[in-house]
Amino acid sequence: MSNFEREAAAPTGPAVAVLAALDSAAGPILAEAERQGIAFVRRLFEEWHSGSNRFDRPGEIILEAWQGDRLLGLGGLNRDPYTAEEGVGRLRHIYVLGSQRHLGVGTLLVGHLLGRAESHFRTVRLRAASPDAAAFYRRLGFAECDDPAATHLIRVPPIP
Ligand SMILES: CC(C)(COP(=O)(O)OP(=O)(O)OC[C@H]1O[C@@H](n2cnc3c(N)ncnc32)[C@H](O)[C@@H]1OP(=O)(O)O)[C@@H](O)C(=O)NCCC(=O)NCCS
């Protein structure tokens, strides 16, 4: 277990699983994101169903957080398509249901994604969707970066 996973894991908390199919279980997440004007969840569905992004290239993964049979959130790790540099991953489409926020679900998902990234990437970047999202990533140890394609980055494994 990586440092990130050790920090994020809770003994009775949600379970994290690799996303196998984007189906009706994710319907509430898509519907809520649409209501909130967050477009990236629809993009995730479209790219998944068209096959253009299945998070299945080396080092990539997409994860879900479940509590029983309820899907609480999801998020993925791609090789960063906005740089030609090797060893750069990108967090994509992290979303937690509104009723489940501030309970550590986002931390759990990102922790597992960064744990995965440790063996494939040197750096993980992302573009924060809002100031709230930026605060979330800063809290997780990401640094702000000055790049047209990314707002935050972290080295994996992190510098102690
Ligand atoms: C951003 C998001 C993924 C965070 O998920 P979460 O499960 O609520 O996150 P956590 O509970 O693990 O939060 C950990 C810490 O991050 C910070 N944080 C989380 N959400 C925050 C917010 N809206 N504003 C400021 N800080 C926030 C807090 O310090 C929080 O700890 P606290 O709850 O004890 O204050 C979730 O709010 C979300 O899905 N938002 C809509 C979609 C989105 O913006 N996704 C990010 C795309 S870049």
mmCIF file of C-alpha atoms and ligand atoms in Angstrom:
data_model
loop_
_atom_site.group_PDB
_atom_site.id
_atom_site.type_symbol
_atom_site.label_atom_id
_atom_site.label_comp_id
_atom_site.label_asym_id
_atom_site.label_seq_id
_atom_site.Cartn_x
_atom_site.Cartn_y
_atom_site.Cartn_z
ATOM 1 C CA MET A 1 0.000 0.000 0.000
ATOM 2 C CA SER A 2 1.379 3.420 -0.924
ATOM 3 C CA ASN A 3 1.698 6.373 1.472
ATOM 4 C CA PHE A 4 -1.247 8.014 -0.244
ATOM 5 C CA GLU A 5 -3.448 4.945 0.131
ATOM 6 C CA ARG A 6 -2.423 4.484 3.743
ATOM 7 C CA GLU A 7 -3.450 8.059 4.520
ATOM 8 C CA ALA A 8 -6.709 7.823 2.615
ATOM 9 C CA ALA A 9 -7.960 4.382 3.613
ATOM 10 C CA ALA A 10 -10.599 4.171 6.330
ATOM 11 C CA PRO A 11 -11.457 0.795 7.886
ATOM 12 C CA THR A 12 -15.230 1.113 7.470
ATOM 13 C CA GLY A 13 -15.284 3.592 4.634
ATOM 14 C CA PRO A 14 -16.265 3.174 0.997
ATOM 15 C CA ALA A 15 -14.671 0.521 -1.165
ATOM 16 C CA VAL A 16 -12.659 1.472 -4.235
ATOM 17 C CA ALA A 17 -12.921 -0.616 -7.384
ATOM 18 C CA VAL A 18 -11.727 -0.389 -10.966
ATOM 19 C CA LEU A 19 -14.553 0.866 -13.158
ATOM 20 C CA ALA A 20 -15.685 -1.952 -15.401
ATOM 21 C CA ALA A 21 -18.688 -0.368 -17.121
ATOM 22 C CA LEU A 22 -20.184 3.098 -17.150
ATOM 23 C CA ASP A 23 -23.794 2.069 -16.711
ATOM 24 C CA SER A 24 -26.930 2.994 -14.753
ATOM 25 C CA ALA A 25 -25.051 2.959 -11.430
ATOM 26 C CA ALA A 26 -23.353 6.156 -12.592
ATOM 27 C CA GLY A 27 -26.650 7.705 -13.712
ATOM 28 C CA PRO A 28 -27.131 9.792 -10.539
ATOM 29 C CA ILE A 29 -23.618 11.188 -10.885
ATOM 30 C CA LEU A 30 -24.202 12.190 -14.504
ATOM 31 C CA ALA A 31 -27.615 13.701 -13.719
ATOM 32 C CA GLU A 32 -26.289 15.707 -10.780
ATOM 33 C CA ALA A 33 -23.274 16.978 -12.727
ATOM 34 C CA GLU A 34 -25.550 18.065 -15.563
ATOM 35 C CA ARG A 35 -27.757 19.969 -13.103
ATOM 36 C CA GLN A 36 -24.679 21.688 -11.704
ATOM 37 C CA GLY A 37 -23.396 22.598 -15.155
ATOM 38 C CA ILE A 38 -20.328 20.371 -14.806
ATOM 39 C CA ALA A 39 -19.642 19.129 -18.322
ATOM 40 C CA PHE A 40 -16.753 16.754 -17.727
ATOM 41 C CA VAL A 41 -18.909 13.870 -16.488
ATOM 42 C CA ARG A 42 -20.852 13.850 -19.755
ATOM 43 C CA ARG A 43 -17.510 13.995 -21.598
ATOM 44 C CA LEU A 44 -16.341 10.995 -19.598
ATOM 45 C CA PHE A 45 -19.470 9.062 -20.623
ATOM 46 C CA GLU A 46 -19.107 10.087 -24.278
ATOM 47 C CA GLU A 47 -15.426 9.210 -24.445
ATOM 48 C CA TRP A 48 -15.984 5.926 -22.637
ATOM 49 C CA HIS A 49 -18.848 4.839 -24.889
ATOM 50 C CA SER A 50 -17.075 5.945 -28.087
ATOM 51 C CA GLY A 51 -13.984 4.074 -26.919
ATOM 52 C CA SER A 52 -11.779 7.156 -27.306
ATOM 53 C CA ASN A 53 -10.756 7.086 -23.620
ATOM 54 C CA ARG A 54 -11.122 3.854 -21.673
ATOM 55 C CA PHE A 55 -8.215 4.564 -19.288
ATOM 56 C CA ASP A 56 -6.579 1.415 -20.587
ATOM 57 C CA ARG A 57 -3.162 2.553 -21.809
ATOM 58 C CA PRO A 58 -0.035 1.814 -19.735
ATOM 59 C CA GLY A 59 -0.364 3.287 -16.250
ATOM 60 C CA GLU A 60 -3.923 4.455 -16.755
ATOM 61 C CA ILE A 61 -6.881 3.524 -14.579
ATOM 62 C CA ILE A 62 -10.374 4.693 -13.696
ATOM 63 C CA LEU A 63 -11.768 4.019 -10.235
ATOM 64 C CA GLU A 64 -15.119 4.130 -8.474
ATOM 65 C CA ALA A 65 -15.922 4.539 -4.772
ATOM 66 C CA TRP A 66 -18.831 2.417 -3.548
ATOM 67 C CA GLN A 67 -20.757 2.273 -0.292
ATOM 68 C CA GLY A 68 -22.670 -0.983 -0.552
ATOM 69 C CA ASP A 69 -24.470 -0.832 -3.890
ATOM 70 C CA ARG A 70 -24.345 2.952 -4.155
ATOM 71 C CA LEU A 71 -21.773 4.620 -6.357
ATOM 72 C CA LEU A 72 -20.460 7.666 -4.481
ATOM 73 C CA GLY A 73 -17.840 8.968 -6.843
ATOM 74 C CA LEU A 74 -15.371 8.240 -9.589
ATOM 75 C CA GLY A 75 -12.183 9.499 -11.150
ATOM 76 C CA GLY A 76 -9.466 8.532 -13.573
ATOM 77 C CA LEU A 77 -5.768 8.728 -14.340
ATOM 78 C CA ASN A 78 -4.587 9.196 -17.912
ATOM 79 C CA ARG A 79 -1.191 9.714 -19.408
ATOM 80 C CA ASP A 80 -1.271 13.518 -19.822
ATOM 81 C CA PRO A 81 -2.193 14.126 -23.467
ATOM 82 C CA TYR A 82 -1.185 17.786 -23.275
ATOM 83 C CA THR A 83 2.551 17.167 -23.066
ATOM 84 C CA ALA A 84 5.009 15.147 -25.101
ATOM 85 C CA GLU A 85 7.131 14.692 -21.957
ATOM 86 C CA GLU A 86 7.346 11.121 -20.717
ATOM 87 C CA GLY A 87 6.249 10.211 -17.187
ATOM 88 C CA VAL A 88 3.456 12.745 -16.795
ATOM 89 C CA GLY A 89 0.040 11.519 -15.679
ATOM 90 C CA ARG A 90 -3.171 13.505 -15.481
ATOM 91 C CA LEU A 91 -6.106 13.219 -13.080
ATOM 92 C CA ARG A 92 -9.410 13.354 -14.952
ATOM 93 C CA HIS A 93 -13.068 13.582 -14.130
ATOM 94 C CA ILE A 94 -12.915 13.324 -10.329
ATOM 95 C CA TYR A 95 -16.496 13.637 -9.119
ATOM 96 C CA VAL A 96 -18.149 12.893 -5.774
ATOM 97 C CA LEU A 97 -21.933 13.055 -5.266
ATOM 98 C CA GLY A 98 -22.936 16.288 -3.565
ATOM 99 C CA SER A 99 -24.482 14.504 -0.574
ATOM 100 C CA GLN A 100 -21.231 12.592 0.006
ATOM 101 C CA ARG A 101 -18.734 15.438 -0.083
ATOM 102 C CA HIS A 102 -16.410 16.366 2.786
ATOM 103 C CA LEU A 103 -16.430 12.750 3.929
ATOM 104 C CA GLY A 104 -13.062 11.840 2.462
ATOM 105 C CA VAL A 105 -14.318 10.119 -0.709
ATOM 106 C CA GLY A 106 -12.383 12.442 -3.022
ATOM 107 C CA THR A 107 -9.241 11.947 -0.936
ATOM 108 C CA LEU A 108 -9.739 8.185 -1.096
ATOM 109 C CA LEU A 109 -10.083 8.203 -4.901
ATOM 110 C CA VAL A 110 -7.146 10.537 -5.513
ATOM 111 C CA GLY A 111 -5.035 8.575 -3.029
ATOM 112 C CA HIS A 112 -5.592 5.356 -4.935
ATOM 113 C CA LEU A 113 -4.990 7.057 -8.276
ATOM 114 C CA LEU A 114 -1.705 8.518 -7.035
ATOM 115 C CA GLY A 115 -0.747 5.147 -5.602
ATOM 116 C CA ARG A 116 -1.227 3.696 -9.059
ATOM 117 C CA ALA A 117 0.696 6.581 -10.626
ATOM 118 C CA GLU A 118 3.770 5.900 -8.486
ATOM 119 C CA SER A 119 4.837 2.957 -10.629
ATOM 120 C CA HIS A 120 4.160 4.608 -13.999
ATOM 121 C CA PHE A 121 4.635 8.378 -13.779
ATOM 122 C CA ARG A 122 7.000 10.895 -12.151
ATOM 123 C CA THR A 123 4.501 13.731 -12.042
ATOM 124 C CA VAL A 124 0.712 13.957 -12.014
ATOM 125 C CA ARG A 125 -1.029 17.110 -13.213
ATOM 126 C CA LEU A 126 -4.574 18.324 -13.570
ATOM 127 C CA ARG A 127 -6.645 21.342 -14.350
ATOM 128 C CA ALA A 128 -8.812 22.281 -11.356
ATOM 129 C CA ALA A 129 -12.397 22.869 -12.410
ATOM 130 C CA SER A 130 -13.115 25.560 -9.795
ATOM 131 C CA PRO A 131 -11.578 27.388 -6.820
ATOM 132 C CA ASP A 132 -13.154 24.739 -4.546
ATOM 133 C CA ALA A 133 -11.481 21.980 -6.525
ATOM 134 C CA ALA A 134 -8.193 23.909 -6.342
ATOM 135 C CA ALA A 135 -8.517 24.040 -2.534
ATOM 136 C CA PHE A 136 -9.141 20.290 -2.471
ATOM 137 C CA TYR A 137 -5.974 19.539 -4.481
ATOM 138 C CA ARG A 138 -3.874 21.976 -2.446
ATOM 139 C CA ARG A 139 -5.055 20.184 0.686
ATOM 140 C CA LEU A 140 -3.849 16.912 -0.840
ATOM 141 C CA GLY A 141 -0.367 18.323 -1.392
ATOM 142 C CA PHE A 142 -0.551 19.444 -5.010
ATOM 143 C CA ALA A 143 1.365 22.583 -5.916
ATOM 144 C CA GLU A 144 0.053 25.243 -8.243
ATOM 145 C CA CYS A 145 1.772 25.338 -11.605
ATOM 146 C CA ASP A 146 2.052 27.926 -14.312
ATOM 147 C CA ASP A 147 1.204 25.998 -17.443
ATOM 148 C CA PRO A 148 -1.543 26.555 -20.007
ATOM 149 C CA ALA A 149 -2.551 22.885 -19.735
ATOM 150 C CA ALA A 150 -2.516 22.426 -15.948
ATOM 151 C CA THR A 151 -3.204 24.306 -12.732
ATOM 152 C CA HIS A 152 -1.730 21.834 -10.210
ATOM 153 C CA LEU A 153 0.866 19.094 -10.054
ATOM 154 C CA ILE A 154 2.433 16.650 -7.639
ATOM 155 C CA ARG A 155 5.517 14.472 -7.817
ATOM 156 C CA VAL A 156 4.933 10.768 -7.343
ATOM 157 C CA PRO A 157 6.107 9.474 -4.997
ATOM 158 C CA PRO A 158 6.001 12.790 -3.143
ATOM 159 C CA ILE A 159 9.197 14.388 -1.853
ATOM 160 C CA PRO A 160 9.203 13.684 1.908
HETATM 161 C C1 LIG B 1 -13.667 18.358 -5.379
HETATM 162 C C2 LIG B 1 -14.338 17.079 -4.855
HETATM 163 C C3 LIG B 1 -13.900 15.901 -5.744
HETATM 164 C C4 LIG B 1 -13.864 16.844 -3.413
HETATM 165 O O1 LIG B 1 -14.412 15.586 -2.982
HETATM 166 P P1 LIG B 1 -14.710 15.311 -1.418
HETATM 167 O O2 LIG B 1 -15.031 13.866 -1.301
HETATM 168 O O3 LIG B 1 -15.696 16.271 -0.902
HETATM 169 O O4 LIG B 1 -13.278 15.624 -0.816
HETATM 170 P P2 LIG B 1 -12.733 15.252 0.646
HETATM 171 O O5 LIG B 1 -13.869 15.020 1.571
HETATM 172 O O6 LIG B 1 -11.756 14.151 0.481
HETATM 173 O O7 LIG B 1 -12.009 16.624 1.018
HETATM 174 C C5 LIG B 1 -10.740 16.667 1.613
HETATM 175 C C6 LIG B 1 -10.389 18.107 1.910
HETATM 176 O O8 LIG B 1 -10.253 18.855 0.694
HETATM 177 C C7 LIG B 1 -10.702 20.202 0.923
HETATM 178 N N1 LIG B 1 -11.923 20.448 0.148
HETATM 179 C C8 LIG B 1 -12.777 19.533 -0.378
HETATM 180 N N2 LIG B 1 -13.805 20.151 -1.000
HETATM 181 C C9 LIG B 1 -13.610 21.478 -0.834
HETATM 182 C C10 LIG B 1 -14.338 22.621 -1.237
HETATM 183 N N3 LIG B 1 -15.493 22.520 -1.931
HETATM 184 N N4 LIG B 1 -13.857 23.847 -0.908
HETATM 185 C C11 LIG B 1 -12.705 23.972 -0.218
HETATM 186 N N5 LIG B 1 -11.966 22.899 0.190
HETATM 187 C C12 LIG B 1 -12.408 21.681 -0.106
HETATM 188 C C13 LIG B 1 -11.057 20.301 2.404
HETATM 189 O O9 LIG B 1 -9.893 20.680 3.089
HETATM 190 C C14 LIG B 1 -11.417 18.865 2.722
HETATM 191 O O10 LIG B 1 -11.329 18.549 4.072
HETATM 192 P P3 LIG B 1 -12.574 18.904 5.053
HETATM 193 O O11 LIG B 1 -13.779 18.270 4.444
HETATM 194 O O12 LIG B 1 -12.145 18.275 6.339
HETATM 195 O O13 LIG B 1 -12.665 20.374 5.090
HETATM 196 C C15 LIG B 1 -15.888 17.216 -4.841
HETATM 197 O O14 LIG B 1 -16.240 18.396 -4.167
HETATM 198 C C16 LIG B 1 -16.518 17.247 -6.222
HETATM 199 O O15 LIG B 1 -16.797 16.213 -6.801
HETATM 200 N N6 LIG B 1 -16.774 18.461 -6.726
HETATM 201 C C17 LIG B 1 -17.444 18.629 -8.024
HETATM 202 C C18 LIG B 1 -16.588 18.155 -9.173
HETATM 203 C C19 LIG B 1 -15.205 18.747 -9.180
HETATM 204 O O16 LIG B 1 -14.999 19.943 -9.080
HETATM 205 N N7 LIG B 1 -14.222 17.838 -9.330
HETATM 206 C C20 LIG B 1 -12.821 18.214 -9.431
HETATM 207 C C21 LIG B 1 -12.491 18.333 -10.858
HETATM 208 S S1 LIG B 1 -10.903 19.090 -11.108
#
